[in-house]
Phi, psi and omega in degrees: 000154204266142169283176163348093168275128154298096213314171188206101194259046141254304190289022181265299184277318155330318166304303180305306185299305174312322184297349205268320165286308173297306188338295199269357160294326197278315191291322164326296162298349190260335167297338194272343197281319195289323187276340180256229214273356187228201199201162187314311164335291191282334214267326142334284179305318175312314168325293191262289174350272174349263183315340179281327179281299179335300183270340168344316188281349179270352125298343154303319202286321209226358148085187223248352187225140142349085188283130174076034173228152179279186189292298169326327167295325173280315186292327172276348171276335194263317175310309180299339187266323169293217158305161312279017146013266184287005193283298218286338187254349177243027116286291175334309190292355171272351198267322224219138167313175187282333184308305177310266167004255200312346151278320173289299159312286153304331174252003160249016158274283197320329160325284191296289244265328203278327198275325171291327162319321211259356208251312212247353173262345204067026185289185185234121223225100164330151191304274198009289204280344180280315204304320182292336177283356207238344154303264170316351184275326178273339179287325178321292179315305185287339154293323167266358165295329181309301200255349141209053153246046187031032161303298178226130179059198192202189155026297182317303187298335188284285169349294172306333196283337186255003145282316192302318170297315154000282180281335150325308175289327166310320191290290187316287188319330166288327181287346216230314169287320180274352158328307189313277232272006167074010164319081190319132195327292168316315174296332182276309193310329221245007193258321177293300215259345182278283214304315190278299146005277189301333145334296155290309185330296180316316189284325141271007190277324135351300195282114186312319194294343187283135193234032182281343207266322216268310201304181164300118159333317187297319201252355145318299208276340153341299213239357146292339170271290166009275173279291203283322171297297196289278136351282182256005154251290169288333175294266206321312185298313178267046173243325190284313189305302182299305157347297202295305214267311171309304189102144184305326204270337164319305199274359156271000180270355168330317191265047162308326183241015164279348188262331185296321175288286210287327177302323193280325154339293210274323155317315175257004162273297177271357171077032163293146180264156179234121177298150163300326192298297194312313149341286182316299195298339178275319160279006163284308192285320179280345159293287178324275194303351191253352136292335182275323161290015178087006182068062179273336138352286205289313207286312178304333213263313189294301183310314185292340182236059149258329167283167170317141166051024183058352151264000000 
């Protein structure tokens, strides 16, 4: 267990500022990968493997389990952060748009993160942070009203939509065990993806649908800098970093410009049509969340001019 870190909010937001940016690259690519040529499976093992050979040697150095936490602590860190996680948002992502995705996902972590916080850390959540949880709920309501009030898809959609809330509650679960467990960010990024590995693998070796052995080389090496570089590495790891500095429920506000990226992202990359309702829900869900963190923009921007000579 890591000792006592003294939080550091520059390097905190930064950490943020990163997740945030990988955040609408991983959806974008894993919606464009489930839909051409590769299937949730293969883009999973791509995900989590890579980085576990990667980090291998910091299981070496710092060993295969969470020290001085119980089994159960690890095991609520790698489904959530892992499997099935990541299974459960690149199945979604074969149902439902990147719109869907990029709204849905970042805004129904802070929901679940805000309710585990407050039952298993004691955090304490300000009028601010309720009004902003009270946000996202309606942008939430207006992405799936797309589809089921037949604005957008039917049945499919729903489905993706009610894996991306899903995978938001694992996600929560991760954020709230690894704060509990005091981890250093790389030993958790690298505990998370060697477990999860041994999970997927059997699973994909298996699986008829994988089609990875099959694809194009151009959309391989796509989505190993994706998943397993982007994604299952540096993401995880500075998302763990925003956690340490930030706090569990700040740092689940990470996808504040994610629903925002990835709609536009998906319109304008991927030729997706984007509804007005969806629109509305998607700058619902990035208001909401950039209230609920607290205006960390605004408030870092005050501190800074506030000093001598404004700098």
């Amino acid at each position: 267990m890591q000792p006592d870190v003294r939080p550091d909010r520059r390097a905190g937001l930064l950490a943020w500022l990163i997740t945030v940016t990988v955040g609408a690259g991983w959806q974008l690519a894993t919606r464009f990968g489930v839909t051409t040529t590769l299937t949730p499976i293969d883009l999973a093992l791509l995900r989590y493997a890579i980085p576990a050979l990667a980090l291998f040697p910091i299981l070496m150095r710092d060993g295969f389990l969470a020290k001085d936490q119980p089994l159960w602590i690890l095991a609520l860190i790698v489904i959530g952060g892992g499997l099935p996680f990541g299974l459960l948002g690149m199945v979604g992502a074969q149902f439902a748009p990147a719109s869907h995705m990029g709204a849905l996902l970042p805004g129904s972590m802070p929901i679940f993160v805000t309710l585990l916080s407050k039952v298993f850390l004691g955090e304490r959540f300000g009028r601010g942070r309720v009004v902003g949880l009270g946000i996202i709920v309606l942008g939430v309501a207006c992405v799936v009203g797309t589809t089921l009030f037949g604005t957008v898809g039917g049945p499919n959609v729903l489905l993706g939509d009610a894996l991306f809330i899903s995978a938001g509650v694992f996600w929560a679960i991760y954020t709230v065990a690894y704060r509990k467990s005091g981890l250093d960010p790389w030993h958790g990024a690298a505990l998370i993806c060697f477990w999860s590995s041994i999970l997927v693998l059997p699973i994909w070796i298996v699986s008829p649908s994988a089609a990875l052995l099959d694809a194009p080389l151009p959309d391989i090496a796509l989505q190993v800098a994706a998943q397993g570089i982007l994604a299952g590495l540096i993401g995880l790891a500075a998302y763990g970093v925003a956690i340490r500095h930030l706090g569990a429920s700040v740092a689940a506000v990470s996808g504040a410009v994610v629903p925002a990226l990835t709609a536009l992202g998906g319109y304008v990359l991927l030729g997706e049509p984007l509804s007005w309702l969806t629109a509305v829900g998607v700058i619902c869900v990035a208001v909401g969340i950039w209230a609920y963190a607290g205006s960390p923009g605004l408030s870092l921007l005050s501190r800074r001019k506030t000093r001598p000579g404004g700098s």
